[in-house]
mmCIF file of C-alpha atoms in Angstrom:
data_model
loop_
_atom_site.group_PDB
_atom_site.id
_atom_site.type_symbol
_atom_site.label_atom_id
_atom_site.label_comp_id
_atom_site.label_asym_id
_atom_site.label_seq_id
_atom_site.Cartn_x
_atom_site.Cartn_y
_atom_site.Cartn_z
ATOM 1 C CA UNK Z 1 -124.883 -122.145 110.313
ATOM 2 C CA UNK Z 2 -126.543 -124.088 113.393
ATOM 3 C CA UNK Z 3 -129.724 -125.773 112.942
ATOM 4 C CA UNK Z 4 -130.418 -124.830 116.593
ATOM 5 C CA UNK Z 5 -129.845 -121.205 116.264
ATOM 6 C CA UNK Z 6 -133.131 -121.078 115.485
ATOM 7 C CA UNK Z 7 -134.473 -122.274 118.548
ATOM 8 C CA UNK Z 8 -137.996 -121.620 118.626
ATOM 9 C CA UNK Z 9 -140.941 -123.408 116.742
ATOM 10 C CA UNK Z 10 -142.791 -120.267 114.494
ATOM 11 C CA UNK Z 11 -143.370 -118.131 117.678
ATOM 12 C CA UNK Z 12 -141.938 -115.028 116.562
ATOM 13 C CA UNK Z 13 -144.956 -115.524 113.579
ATOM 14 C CA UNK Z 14 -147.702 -115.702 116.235
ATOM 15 C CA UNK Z 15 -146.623 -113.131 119.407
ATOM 16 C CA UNK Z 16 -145.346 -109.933 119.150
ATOM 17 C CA UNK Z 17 -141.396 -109.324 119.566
ATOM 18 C CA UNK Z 18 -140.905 -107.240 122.412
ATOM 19 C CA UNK Z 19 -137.347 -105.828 122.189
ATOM 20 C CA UNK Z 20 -135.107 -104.454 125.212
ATOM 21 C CA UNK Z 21 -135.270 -100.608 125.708
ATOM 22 C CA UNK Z 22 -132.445 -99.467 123.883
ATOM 23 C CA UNK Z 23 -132.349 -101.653 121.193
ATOM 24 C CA UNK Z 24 -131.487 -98.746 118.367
ATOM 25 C CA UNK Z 25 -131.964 -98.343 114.776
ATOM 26 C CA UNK Z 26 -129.291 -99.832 113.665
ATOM 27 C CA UNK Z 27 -130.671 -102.985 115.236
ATOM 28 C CA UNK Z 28 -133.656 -102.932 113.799
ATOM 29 C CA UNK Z 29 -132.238 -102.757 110.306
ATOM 30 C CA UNK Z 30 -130.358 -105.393 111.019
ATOM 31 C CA UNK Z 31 -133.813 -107.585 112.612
ATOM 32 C CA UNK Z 32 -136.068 -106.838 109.477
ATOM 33 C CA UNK Z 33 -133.321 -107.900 106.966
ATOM 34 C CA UNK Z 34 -133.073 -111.393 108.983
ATOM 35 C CA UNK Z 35 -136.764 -111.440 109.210
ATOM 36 C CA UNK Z 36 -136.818 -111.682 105.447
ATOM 37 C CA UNK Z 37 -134.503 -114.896 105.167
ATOM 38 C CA UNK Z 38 -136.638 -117.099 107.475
ATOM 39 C CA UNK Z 39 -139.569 -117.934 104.990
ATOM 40 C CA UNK Z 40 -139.247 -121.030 103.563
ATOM 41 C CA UNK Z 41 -141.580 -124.057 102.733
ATOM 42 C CA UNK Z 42 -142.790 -126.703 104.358
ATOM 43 C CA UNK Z 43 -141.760 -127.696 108.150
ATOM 44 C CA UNK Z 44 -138.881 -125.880 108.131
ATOM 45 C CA UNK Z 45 -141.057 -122.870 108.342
ATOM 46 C CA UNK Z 46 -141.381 -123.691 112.211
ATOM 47 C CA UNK Z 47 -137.367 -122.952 112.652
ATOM 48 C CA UNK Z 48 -135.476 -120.058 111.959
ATOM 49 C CA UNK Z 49 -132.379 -122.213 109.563
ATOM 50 C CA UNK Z 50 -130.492 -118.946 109.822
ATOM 51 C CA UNK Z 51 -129.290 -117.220 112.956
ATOM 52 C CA UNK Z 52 -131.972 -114.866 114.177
ATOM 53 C CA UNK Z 53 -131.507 -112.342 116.653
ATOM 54 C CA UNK Z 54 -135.595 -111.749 116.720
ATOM 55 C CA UNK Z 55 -135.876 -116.092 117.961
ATOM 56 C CA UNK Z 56 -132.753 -115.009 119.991
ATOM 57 C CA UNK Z 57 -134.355 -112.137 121.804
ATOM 58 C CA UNK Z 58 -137.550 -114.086 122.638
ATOM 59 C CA UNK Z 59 -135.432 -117.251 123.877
ATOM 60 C CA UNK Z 60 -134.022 -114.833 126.353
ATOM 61 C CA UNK Z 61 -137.171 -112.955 127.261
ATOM 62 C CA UNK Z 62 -138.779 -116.250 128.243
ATOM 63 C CA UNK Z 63 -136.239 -117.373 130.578
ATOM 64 C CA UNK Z 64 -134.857 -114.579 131.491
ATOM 65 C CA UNK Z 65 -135.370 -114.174 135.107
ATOM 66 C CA UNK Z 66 -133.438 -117.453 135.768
ATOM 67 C CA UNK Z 67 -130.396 -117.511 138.051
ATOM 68 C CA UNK Z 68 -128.132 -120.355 138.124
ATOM 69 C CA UNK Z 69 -127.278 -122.190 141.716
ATOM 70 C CA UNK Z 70 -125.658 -125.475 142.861
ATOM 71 C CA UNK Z 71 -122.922 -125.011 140.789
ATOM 72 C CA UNK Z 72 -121.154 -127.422 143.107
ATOM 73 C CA UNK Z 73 -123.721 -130.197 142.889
ATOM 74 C CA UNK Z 74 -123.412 -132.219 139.691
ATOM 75 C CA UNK Z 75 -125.896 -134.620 137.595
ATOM 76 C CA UNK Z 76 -129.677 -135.224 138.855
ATOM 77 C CA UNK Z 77 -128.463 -133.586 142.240
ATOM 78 C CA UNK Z 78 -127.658 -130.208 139.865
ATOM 79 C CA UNK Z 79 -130.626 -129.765 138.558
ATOM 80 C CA UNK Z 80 -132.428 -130.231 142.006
ATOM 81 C CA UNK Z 81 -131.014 -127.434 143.410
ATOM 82 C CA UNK Z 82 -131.046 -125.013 140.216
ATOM 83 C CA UNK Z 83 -134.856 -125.859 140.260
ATOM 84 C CA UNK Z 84 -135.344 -125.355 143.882
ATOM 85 C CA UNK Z 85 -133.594 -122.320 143.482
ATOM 86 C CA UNK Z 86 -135.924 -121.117 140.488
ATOM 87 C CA UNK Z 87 -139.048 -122.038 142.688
ATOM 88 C CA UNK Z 88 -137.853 -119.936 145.835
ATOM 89 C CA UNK Z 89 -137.108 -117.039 143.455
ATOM 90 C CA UNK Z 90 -140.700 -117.194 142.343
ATOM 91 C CA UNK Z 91 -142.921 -115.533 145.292
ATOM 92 C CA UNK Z 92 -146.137 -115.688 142.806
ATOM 93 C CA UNK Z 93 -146.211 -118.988 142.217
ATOM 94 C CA UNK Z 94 -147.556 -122.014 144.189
ATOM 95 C CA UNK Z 95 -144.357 -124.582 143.562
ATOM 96 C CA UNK Z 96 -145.464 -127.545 145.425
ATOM 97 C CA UNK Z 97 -146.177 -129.128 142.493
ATOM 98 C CA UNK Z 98 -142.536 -129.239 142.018
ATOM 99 C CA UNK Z 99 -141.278 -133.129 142.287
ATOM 100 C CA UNK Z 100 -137.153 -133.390 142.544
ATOM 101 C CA UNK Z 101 -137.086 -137.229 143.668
ATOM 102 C CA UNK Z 102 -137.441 -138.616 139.830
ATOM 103 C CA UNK Z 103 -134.201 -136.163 138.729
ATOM 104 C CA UNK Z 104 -131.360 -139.023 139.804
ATOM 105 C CA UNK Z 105 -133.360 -141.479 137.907
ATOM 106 C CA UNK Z 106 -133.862 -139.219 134.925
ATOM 107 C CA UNK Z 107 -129.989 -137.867 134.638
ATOM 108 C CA UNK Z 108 -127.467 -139.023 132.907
ATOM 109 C CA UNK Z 109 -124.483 -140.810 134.174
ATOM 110 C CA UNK Z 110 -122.002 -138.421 132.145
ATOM 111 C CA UNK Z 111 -120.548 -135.722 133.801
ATOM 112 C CA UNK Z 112 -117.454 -133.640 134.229
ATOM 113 C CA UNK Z 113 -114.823 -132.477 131.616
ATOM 114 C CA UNK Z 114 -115.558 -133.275 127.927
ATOM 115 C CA UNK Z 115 -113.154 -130.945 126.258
ATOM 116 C CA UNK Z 116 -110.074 -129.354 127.448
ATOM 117 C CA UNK Z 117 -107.679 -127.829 124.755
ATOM 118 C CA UNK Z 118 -105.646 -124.952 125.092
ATOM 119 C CA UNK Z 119 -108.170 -122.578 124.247
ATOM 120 C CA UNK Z 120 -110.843 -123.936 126.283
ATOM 121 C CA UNK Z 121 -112.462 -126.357 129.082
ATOM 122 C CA UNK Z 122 -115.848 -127.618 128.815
ATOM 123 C CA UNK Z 123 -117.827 -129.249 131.793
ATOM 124 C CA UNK Z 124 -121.268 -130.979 131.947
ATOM 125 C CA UNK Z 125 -122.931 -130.076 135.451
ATOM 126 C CA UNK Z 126 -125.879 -131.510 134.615
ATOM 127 C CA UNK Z 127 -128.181 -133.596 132.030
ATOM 128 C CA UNK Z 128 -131.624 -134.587 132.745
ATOM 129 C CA UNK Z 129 -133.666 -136.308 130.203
ATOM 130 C CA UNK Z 130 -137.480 -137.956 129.995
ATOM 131 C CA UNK Z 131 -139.269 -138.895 126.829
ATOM 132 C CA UNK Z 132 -138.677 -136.150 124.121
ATOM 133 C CA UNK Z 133 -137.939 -133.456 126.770
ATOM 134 C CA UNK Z 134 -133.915 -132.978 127.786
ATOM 135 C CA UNK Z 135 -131.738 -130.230 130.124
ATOM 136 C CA UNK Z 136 -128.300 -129.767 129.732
ATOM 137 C CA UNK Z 137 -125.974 -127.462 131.376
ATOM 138 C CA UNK Z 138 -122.519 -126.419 130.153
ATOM 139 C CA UNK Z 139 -119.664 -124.992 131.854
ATOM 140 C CA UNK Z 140 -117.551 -123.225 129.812
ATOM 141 C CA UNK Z 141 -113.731 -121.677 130.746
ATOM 142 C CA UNK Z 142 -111.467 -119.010 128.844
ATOM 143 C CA UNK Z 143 -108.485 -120.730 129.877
ATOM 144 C CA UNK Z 144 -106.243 -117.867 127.529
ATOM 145 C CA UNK Z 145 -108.775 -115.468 128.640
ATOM 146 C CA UNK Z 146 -108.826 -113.114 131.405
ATOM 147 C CA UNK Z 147 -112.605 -112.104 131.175
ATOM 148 C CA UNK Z 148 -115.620 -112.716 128.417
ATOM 149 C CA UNK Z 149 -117.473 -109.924 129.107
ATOM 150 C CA UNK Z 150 -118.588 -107.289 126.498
ATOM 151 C CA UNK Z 151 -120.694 -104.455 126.550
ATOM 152 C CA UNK Z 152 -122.548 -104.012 122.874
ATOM 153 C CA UNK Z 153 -124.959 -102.138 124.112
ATOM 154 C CA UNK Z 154 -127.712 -105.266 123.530
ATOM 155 C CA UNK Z 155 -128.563 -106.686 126.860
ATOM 156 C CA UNK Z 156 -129.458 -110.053 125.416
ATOM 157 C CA UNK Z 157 -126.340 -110.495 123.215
ATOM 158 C CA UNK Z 158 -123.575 -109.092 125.266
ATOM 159 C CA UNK Z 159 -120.925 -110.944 126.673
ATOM 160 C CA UNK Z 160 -118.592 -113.984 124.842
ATOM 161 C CA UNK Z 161 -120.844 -116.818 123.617
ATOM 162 C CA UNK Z 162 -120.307 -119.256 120.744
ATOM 163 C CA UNK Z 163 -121.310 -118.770 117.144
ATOM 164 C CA UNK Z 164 -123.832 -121.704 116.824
ATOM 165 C CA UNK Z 165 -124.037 -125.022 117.745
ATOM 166 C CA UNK Z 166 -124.524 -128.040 115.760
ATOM 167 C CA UNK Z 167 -124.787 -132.026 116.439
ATOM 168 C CA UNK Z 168 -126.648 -134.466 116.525
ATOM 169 C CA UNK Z 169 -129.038 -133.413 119.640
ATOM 170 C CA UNK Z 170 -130.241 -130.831 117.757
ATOM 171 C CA UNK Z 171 -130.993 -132.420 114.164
ATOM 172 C CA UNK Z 172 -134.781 -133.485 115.156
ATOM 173 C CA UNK Z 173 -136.298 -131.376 117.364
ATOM 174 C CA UNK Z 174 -139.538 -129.601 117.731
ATOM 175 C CA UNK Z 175 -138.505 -126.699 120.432
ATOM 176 C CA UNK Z 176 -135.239 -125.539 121.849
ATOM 177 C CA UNK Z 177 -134.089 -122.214 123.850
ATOM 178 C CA UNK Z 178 -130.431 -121.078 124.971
ATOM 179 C CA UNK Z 179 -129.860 -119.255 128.438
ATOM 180 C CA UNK Z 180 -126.430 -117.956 128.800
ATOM 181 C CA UNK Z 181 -124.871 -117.384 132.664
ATOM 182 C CA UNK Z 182 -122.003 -115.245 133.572
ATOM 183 C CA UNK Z 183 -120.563 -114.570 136.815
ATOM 184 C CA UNK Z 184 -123.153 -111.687 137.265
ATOM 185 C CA UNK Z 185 -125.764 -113.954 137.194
ATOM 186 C CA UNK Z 186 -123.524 -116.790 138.962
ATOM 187 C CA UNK Z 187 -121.249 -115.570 141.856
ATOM 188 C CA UNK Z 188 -119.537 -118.774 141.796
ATOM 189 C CA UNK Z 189 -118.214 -118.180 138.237
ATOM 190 C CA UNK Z 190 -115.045 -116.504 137.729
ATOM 191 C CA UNK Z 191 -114.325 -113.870 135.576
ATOM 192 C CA UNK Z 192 -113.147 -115.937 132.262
ATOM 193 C CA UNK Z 193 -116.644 -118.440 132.547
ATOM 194 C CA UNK Z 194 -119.458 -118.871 131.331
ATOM 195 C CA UNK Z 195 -122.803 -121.902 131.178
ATOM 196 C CA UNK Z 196 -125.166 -122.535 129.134
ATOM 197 C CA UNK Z 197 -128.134 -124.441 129.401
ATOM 198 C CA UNK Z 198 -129.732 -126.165 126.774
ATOM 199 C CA UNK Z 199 -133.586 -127.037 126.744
ATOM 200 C CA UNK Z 200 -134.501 -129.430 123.963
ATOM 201 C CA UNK Z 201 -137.974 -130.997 122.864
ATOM 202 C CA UNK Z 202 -137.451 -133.426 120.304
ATOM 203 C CA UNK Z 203 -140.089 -134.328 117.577
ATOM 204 C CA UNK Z 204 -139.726 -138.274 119.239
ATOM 205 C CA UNK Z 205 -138.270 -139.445 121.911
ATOM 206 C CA UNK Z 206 -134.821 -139.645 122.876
ATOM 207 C CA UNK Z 207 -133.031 -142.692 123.020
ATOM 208 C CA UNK Z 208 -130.097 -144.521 124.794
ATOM 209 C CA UNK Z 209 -126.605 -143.702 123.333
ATOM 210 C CA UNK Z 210 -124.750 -140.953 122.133
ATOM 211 C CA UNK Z 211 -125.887 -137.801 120.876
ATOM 212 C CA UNK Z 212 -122.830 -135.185 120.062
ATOM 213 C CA UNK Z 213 -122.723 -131.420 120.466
ATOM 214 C CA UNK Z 214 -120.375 -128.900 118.459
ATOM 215 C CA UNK Z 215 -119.339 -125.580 118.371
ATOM 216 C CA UNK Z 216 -116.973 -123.817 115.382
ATOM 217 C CA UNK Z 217 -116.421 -120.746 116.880
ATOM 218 C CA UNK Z 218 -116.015 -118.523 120.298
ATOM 219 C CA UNK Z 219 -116.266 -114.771 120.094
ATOM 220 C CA UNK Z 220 -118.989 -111.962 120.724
ATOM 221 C CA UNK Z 221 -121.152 -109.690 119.042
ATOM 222 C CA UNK Z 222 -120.221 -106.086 118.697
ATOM 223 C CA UNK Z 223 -121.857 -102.898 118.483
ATOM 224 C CA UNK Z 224 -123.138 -103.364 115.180
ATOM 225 C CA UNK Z 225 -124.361 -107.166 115.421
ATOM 226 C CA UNK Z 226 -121.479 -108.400 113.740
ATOM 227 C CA UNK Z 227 -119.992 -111.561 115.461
ATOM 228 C CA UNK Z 228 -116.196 -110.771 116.170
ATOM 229 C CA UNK Z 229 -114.463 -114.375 115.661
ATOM 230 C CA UNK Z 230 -111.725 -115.092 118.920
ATOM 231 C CA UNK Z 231 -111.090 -118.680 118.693
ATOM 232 C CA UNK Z 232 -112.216 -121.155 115.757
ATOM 233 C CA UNK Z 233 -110.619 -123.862 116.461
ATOM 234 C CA UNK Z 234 -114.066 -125.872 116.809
ATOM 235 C CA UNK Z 235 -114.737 -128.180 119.720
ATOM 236 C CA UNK Z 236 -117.093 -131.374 119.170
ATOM 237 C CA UNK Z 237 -117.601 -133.886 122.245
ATOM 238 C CA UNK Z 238 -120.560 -136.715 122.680
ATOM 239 C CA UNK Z 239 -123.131 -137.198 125.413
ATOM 240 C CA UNK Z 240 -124.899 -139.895 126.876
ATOM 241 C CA UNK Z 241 -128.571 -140.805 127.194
ATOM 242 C CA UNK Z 242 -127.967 -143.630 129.934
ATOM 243 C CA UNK Z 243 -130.856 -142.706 132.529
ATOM 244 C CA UNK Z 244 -132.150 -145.343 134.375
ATOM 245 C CA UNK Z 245 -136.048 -144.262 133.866
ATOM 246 C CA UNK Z 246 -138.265 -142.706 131.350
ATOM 247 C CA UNK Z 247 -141.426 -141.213 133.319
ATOM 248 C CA UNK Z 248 -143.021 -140.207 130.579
ATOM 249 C CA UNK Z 249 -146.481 -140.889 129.061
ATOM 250 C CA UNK Z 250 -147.869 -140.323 125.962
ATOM 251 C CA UNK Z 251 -152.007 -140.768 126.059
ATOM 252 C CA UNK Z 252 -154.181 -140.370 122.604
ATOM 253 C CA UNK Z 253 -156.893 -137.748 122.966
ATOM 254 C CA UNK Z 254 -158.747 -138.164 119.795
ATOM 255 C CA UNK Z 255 -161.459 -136.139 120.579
ATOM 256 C CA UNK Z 256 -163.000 -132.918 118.054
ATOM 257 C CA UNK Z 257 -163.021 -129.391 119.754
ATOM 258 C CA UNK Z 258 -163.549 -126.264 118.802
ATOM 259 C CA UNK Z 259 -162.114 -122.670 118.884
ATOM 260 C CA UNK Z 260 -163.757 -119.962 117.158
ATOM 261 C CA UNK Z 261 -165.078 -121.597 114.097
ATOM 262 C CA UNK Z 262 -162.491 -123.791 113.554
ATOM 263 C CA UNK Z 263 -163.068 -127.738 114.265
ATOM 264 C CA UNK Z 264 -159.988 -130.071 114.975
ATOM 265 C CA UNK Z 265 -159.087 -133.213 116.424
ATOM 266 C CA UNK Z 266 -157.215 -133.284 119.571
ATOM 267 C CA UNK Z 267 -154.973 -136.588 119.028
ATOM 268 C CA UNK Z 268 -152.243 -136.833 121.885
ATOM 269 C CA UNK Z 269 -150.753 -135.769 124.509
ATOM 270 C CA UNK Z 270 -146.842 -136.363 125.404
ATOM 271 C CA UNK Z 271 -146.304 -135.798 128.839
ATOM 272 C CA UNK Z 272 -143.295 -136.038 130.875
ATOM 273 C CA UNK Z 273 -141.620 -134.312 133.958
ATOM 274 C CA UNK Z 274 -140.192 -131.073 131.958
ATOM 275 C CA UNK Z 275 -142.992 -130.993 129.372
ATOM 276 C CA UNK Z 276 -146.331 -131.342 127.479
ATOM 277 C CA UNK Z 277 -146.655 -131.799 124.197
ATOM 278 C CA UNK Z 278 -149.951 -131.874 122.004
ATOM 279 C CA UNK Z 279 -150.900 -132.631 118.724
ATOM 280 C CA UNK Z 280 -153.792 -131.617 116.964
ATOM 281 C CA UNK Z 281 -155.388 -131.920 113.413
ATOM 282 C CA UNK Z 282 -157.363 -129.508 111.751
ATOM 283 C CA UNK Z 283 -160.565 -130.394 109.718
ATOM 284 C CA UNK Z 284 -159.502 -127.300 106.967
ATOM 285 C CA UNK Z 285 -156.492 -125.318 106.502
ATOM 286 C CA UNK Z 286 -155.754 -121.982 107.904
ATOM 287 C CA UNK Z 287 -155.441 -118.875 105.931
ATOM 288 C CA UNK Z 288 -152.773 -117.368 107.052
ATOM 289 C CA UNK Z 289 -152.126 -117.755 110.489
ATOM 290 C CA UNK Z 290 -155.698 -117.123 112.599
ATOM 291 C CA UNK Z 291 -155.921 -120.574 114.039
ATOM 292 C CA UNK Z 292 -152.362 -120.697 115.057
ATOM 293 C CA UNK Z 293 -153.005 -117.502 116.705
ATOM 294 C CA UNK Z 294 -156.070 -118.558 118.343
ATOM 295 C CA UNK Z 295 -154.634 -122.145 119.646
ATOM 296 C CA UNK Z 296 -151.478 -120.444 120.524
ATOM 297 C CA UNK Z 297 -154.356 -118.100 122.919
ATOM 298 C CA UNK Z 298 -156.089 -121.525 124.325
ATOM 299 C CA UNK Z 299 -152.427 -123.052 125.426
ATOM 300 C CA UNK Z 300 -151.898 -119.809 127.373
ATOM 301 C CA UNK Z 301 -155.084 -119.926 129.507
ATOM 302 C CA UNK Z 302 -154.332 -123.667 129.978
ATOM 303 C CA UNK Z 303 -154.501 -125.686 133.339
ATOM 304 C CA UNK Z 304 -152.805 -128.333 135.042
ATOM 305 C CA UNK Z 305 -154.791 -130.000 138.217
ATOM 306 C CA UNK Z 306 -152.968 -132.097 140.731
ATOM 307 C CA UNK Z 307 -154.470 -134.761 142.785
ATOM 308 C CA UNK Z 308 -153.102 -132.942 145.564
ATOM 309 C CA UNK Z 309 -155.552 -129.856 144.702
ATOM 310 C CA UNK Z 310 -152.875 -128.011 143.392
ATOM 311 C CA UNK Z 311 -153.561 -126.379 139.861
ATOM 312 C CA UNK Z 312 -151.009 -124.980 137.660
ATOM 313 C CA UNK Z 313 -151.387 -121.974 135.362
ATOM 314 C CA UNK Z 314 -149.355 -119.807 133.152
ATOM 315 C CA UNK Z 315 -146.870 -118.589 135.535
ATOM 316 C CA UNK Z 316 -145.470 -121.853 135.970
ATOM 317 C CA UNK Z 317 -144.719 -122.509 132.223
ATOM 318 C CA UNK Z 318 -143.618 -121.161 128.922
ATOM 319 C CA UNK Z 319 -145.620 -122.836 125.856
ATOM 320 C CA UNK Z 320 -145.296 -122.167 121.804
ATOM 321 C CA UNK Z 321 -147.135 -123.450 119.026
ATOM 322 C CA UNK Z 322 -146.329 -124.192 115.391
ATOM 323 C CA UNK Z 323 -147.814 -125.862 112.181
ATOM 324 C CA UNK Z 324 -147.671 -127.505 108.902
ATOM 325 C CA UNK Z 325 -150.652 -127.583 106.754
ATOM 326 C CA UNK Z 326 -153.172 -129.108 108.905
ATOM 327 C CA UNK Z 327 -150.826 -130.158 111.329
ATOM 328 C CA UNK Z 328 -150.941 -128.501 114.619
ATOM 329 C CA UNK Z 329 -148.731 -128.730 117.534
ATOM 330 C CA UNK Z 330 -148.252 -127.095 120.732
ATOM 331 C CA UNK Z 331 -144.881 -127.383 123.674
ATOM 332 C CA UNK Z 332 -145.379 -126.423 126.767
ATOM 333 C CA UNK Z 333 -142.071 -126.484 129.565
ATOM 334 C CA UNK Z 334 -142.848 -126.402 132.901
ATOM 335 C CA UNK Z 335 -140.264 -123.949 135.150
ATOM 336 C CA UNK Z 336 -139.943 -126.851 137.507
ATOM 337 C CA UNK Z 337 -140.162 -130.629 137.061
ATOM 338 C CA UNK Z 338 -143.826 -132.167 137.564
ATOM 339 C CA UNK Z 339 -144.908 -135.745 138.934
ATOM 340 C CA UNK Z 340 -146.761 -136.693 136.127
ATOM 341 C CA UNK Z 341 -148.542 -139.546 137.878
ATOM 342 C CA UNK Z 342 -150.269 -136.874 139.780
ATOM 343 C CA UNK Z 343 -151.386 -134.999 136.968
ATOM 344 C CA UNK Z 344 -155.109 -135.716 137.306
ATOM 345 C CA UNK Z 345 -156.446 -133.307 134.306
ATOM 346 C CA UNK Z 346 -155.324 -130.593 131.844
ATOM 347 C CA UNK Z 347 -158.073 -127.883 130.964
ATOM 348 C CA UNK Z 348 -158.207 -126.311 127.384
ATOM 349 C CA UNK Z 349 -160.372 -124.920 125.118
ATOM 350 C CA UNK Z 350 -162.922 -124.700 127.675
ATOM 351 C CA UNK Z 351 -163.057 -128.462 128.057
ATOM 352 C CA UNK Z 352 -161.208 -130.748 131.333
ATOM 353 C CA UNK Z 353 -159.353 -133.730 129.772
ATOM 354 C CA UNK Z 354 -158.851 -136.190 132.830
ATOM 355 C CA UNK Z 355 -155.641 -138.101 132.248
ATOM 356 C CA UNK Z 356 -157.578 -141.552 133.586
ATOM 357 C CA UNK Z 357 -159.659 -140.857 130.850
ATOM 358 C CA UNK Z 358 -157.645 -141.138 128.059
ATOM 359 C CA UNK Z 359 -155.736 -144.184 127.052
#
């Protein structure tokens, strides 16, 4: 089963699953038995190894609201308009942060058809990439097909999808989500399409070459949350990491704070255009999980200040936290890509951390 099923680092342990109206006993059952196959030791404890429809559900509740445009555009021009799109969608939120020039520069080269069997056609619109942070859209045809819709009654699992995906983009990372787009959310698809777009934060950096993506099987999920098998003939295809630039900075902190009664070191911070990503250390470990609980709290309230007075809260991204022993670490994504050289200072845990400041 996929490594990237999972897709999201030990944030169903720390935040409350809030599940679709509707979502029936039988569905329940079915969530509290796969509950009870995700604990296991060590770092793996921050993925779910096995599918999990709870991960699932919050993948989809975070990024729900998305609607996919541009379809025409391809590469760095893509994502521009799919984020300009996203901004103008969002009436709450004060976007001109937002910073689309760097996306030709941080997109790679490959795109276009990288499968086409019988069966099915797969297209890359899109691929953006900076430091440890990547996008990638798929586009995804039926070609036997006349539709992939289904009904199961389970808003965030209806519709044709694959079964998993495996490869090497998704063998070190340290957050991931799936967003799936069908013509109802995407006039411009037809009946027997889909995309998907892939959101990856890797434990390092990414670098130049190939990284491959696979799937093993198309199908859906019926009424009772079994997955219903169409095609397996398996599809594998490579993509490229051939950007031109990296815009992406990671400064060391190393400076003790405090929440509650707990003391820990902030060490870094890995910034780049799609993302944030800190590390922390904790002088003791956590019983249980009150710390993670309380840090998770502290990246919520967080702030990002511009140089052009322009401060960005919680409405303009979607964080999670995770741990291993003393090991903390917390991922932020912004909804729309940042000029990080006019980040002037992040405030958390009550304290302003100017980005001149630390090395």
């Amino acid at each position: 089963m996929s490594e990237f099923d999972s897709m999201i680092k030990k944030l169903a342990e720390v935040e409350e699953i809030r599940l679709p109206e509707g979502f029936d006993e039988r569905s329940n059952k079915l969530l509290d038995a796969l509950m009870d196959k995700k604990a296991s030791a060590g770092y793996d404890l921050t993925f779910f190894k096995k599918i999990n429809f709870a991960a699932i559900i919050i993948a989809v509740l975070i990024f729900a609201t998305t609607t996919v445009a541009a379809n025409e555009l391809t590469g760095g021009y893509f994502f521009a308009g799919f984020f300009l799109h996203r901004a103008n969608k969002d009436i709450t939120t004060d976007n001109n942060y937002m910073s689309s020039d760097q996306l030709n520069s941080i997109a790679s080269s490959m795109v276009g058809t990288v499968v086409d069997t019988d069966e099915l056609k797969i297209d890359i619109k899109g691929m953006i990439y900076s430091g440890n942070a990547m996008h990638i859209m798929l586009r995804v045809t039926a070609k036997q097909l006349d539709y992939v819709y289904n009904d199961n009654g389970f808003e965030m699992l209806k519709n044709y999808r694959f079964d998993g995906e495996r490869g090497s983009l998704f063998k070190d990372f340290s957050m991931g989500s799936i967003q799936y787009f069908y013509k109802e959310d995407n006039n411009d698809l037809a009946d027997n399409q889909f995309e998907i777009l892939y959101t990856v934060i890797g434990n390092e950096d990414f670098q130049d070459g190939e990284y491959t993506i696979a799937f093993d099987k198309l199908g859906y999920y019926d009424r009772d949350l079994r997955f219903v098998t169409v095609y397996d003939t398996g599809w594998e295809f490579s993509i490229s990491f051939d950007a031109k630039a990296n815009n992406s900075k990671i400064l060391y902190v190393d400076k003790t704070v405090e929440i509650d009664k707990y003391k820990f070191t902030f060490e870094s911070v890995h910034i780049t255009p799609l993302s944030c990503t800190m590390k922390f250390k904790a002088f003791e470990r956590d019983k249980g999980t009150t710390l993670l609980k309380l840090m998770y709290n502290e990246v919520s309230n967080m702030i990002f200040a511009f140089s052009d007075n322009v401060k960005l809260d919680n409405n303009g991204f979607k964080y999670s936290t995770g741990s291993e022993e003393t090991d903390y670490e917390a991922v932020v994504t912004f909804t729309v890509p940042i000029d990080i050289n006019k980040l002037d200072l992040i405030t958390i845990f009550g304290q302003d951390f100017s980005m001149q400041d630390i090395n």
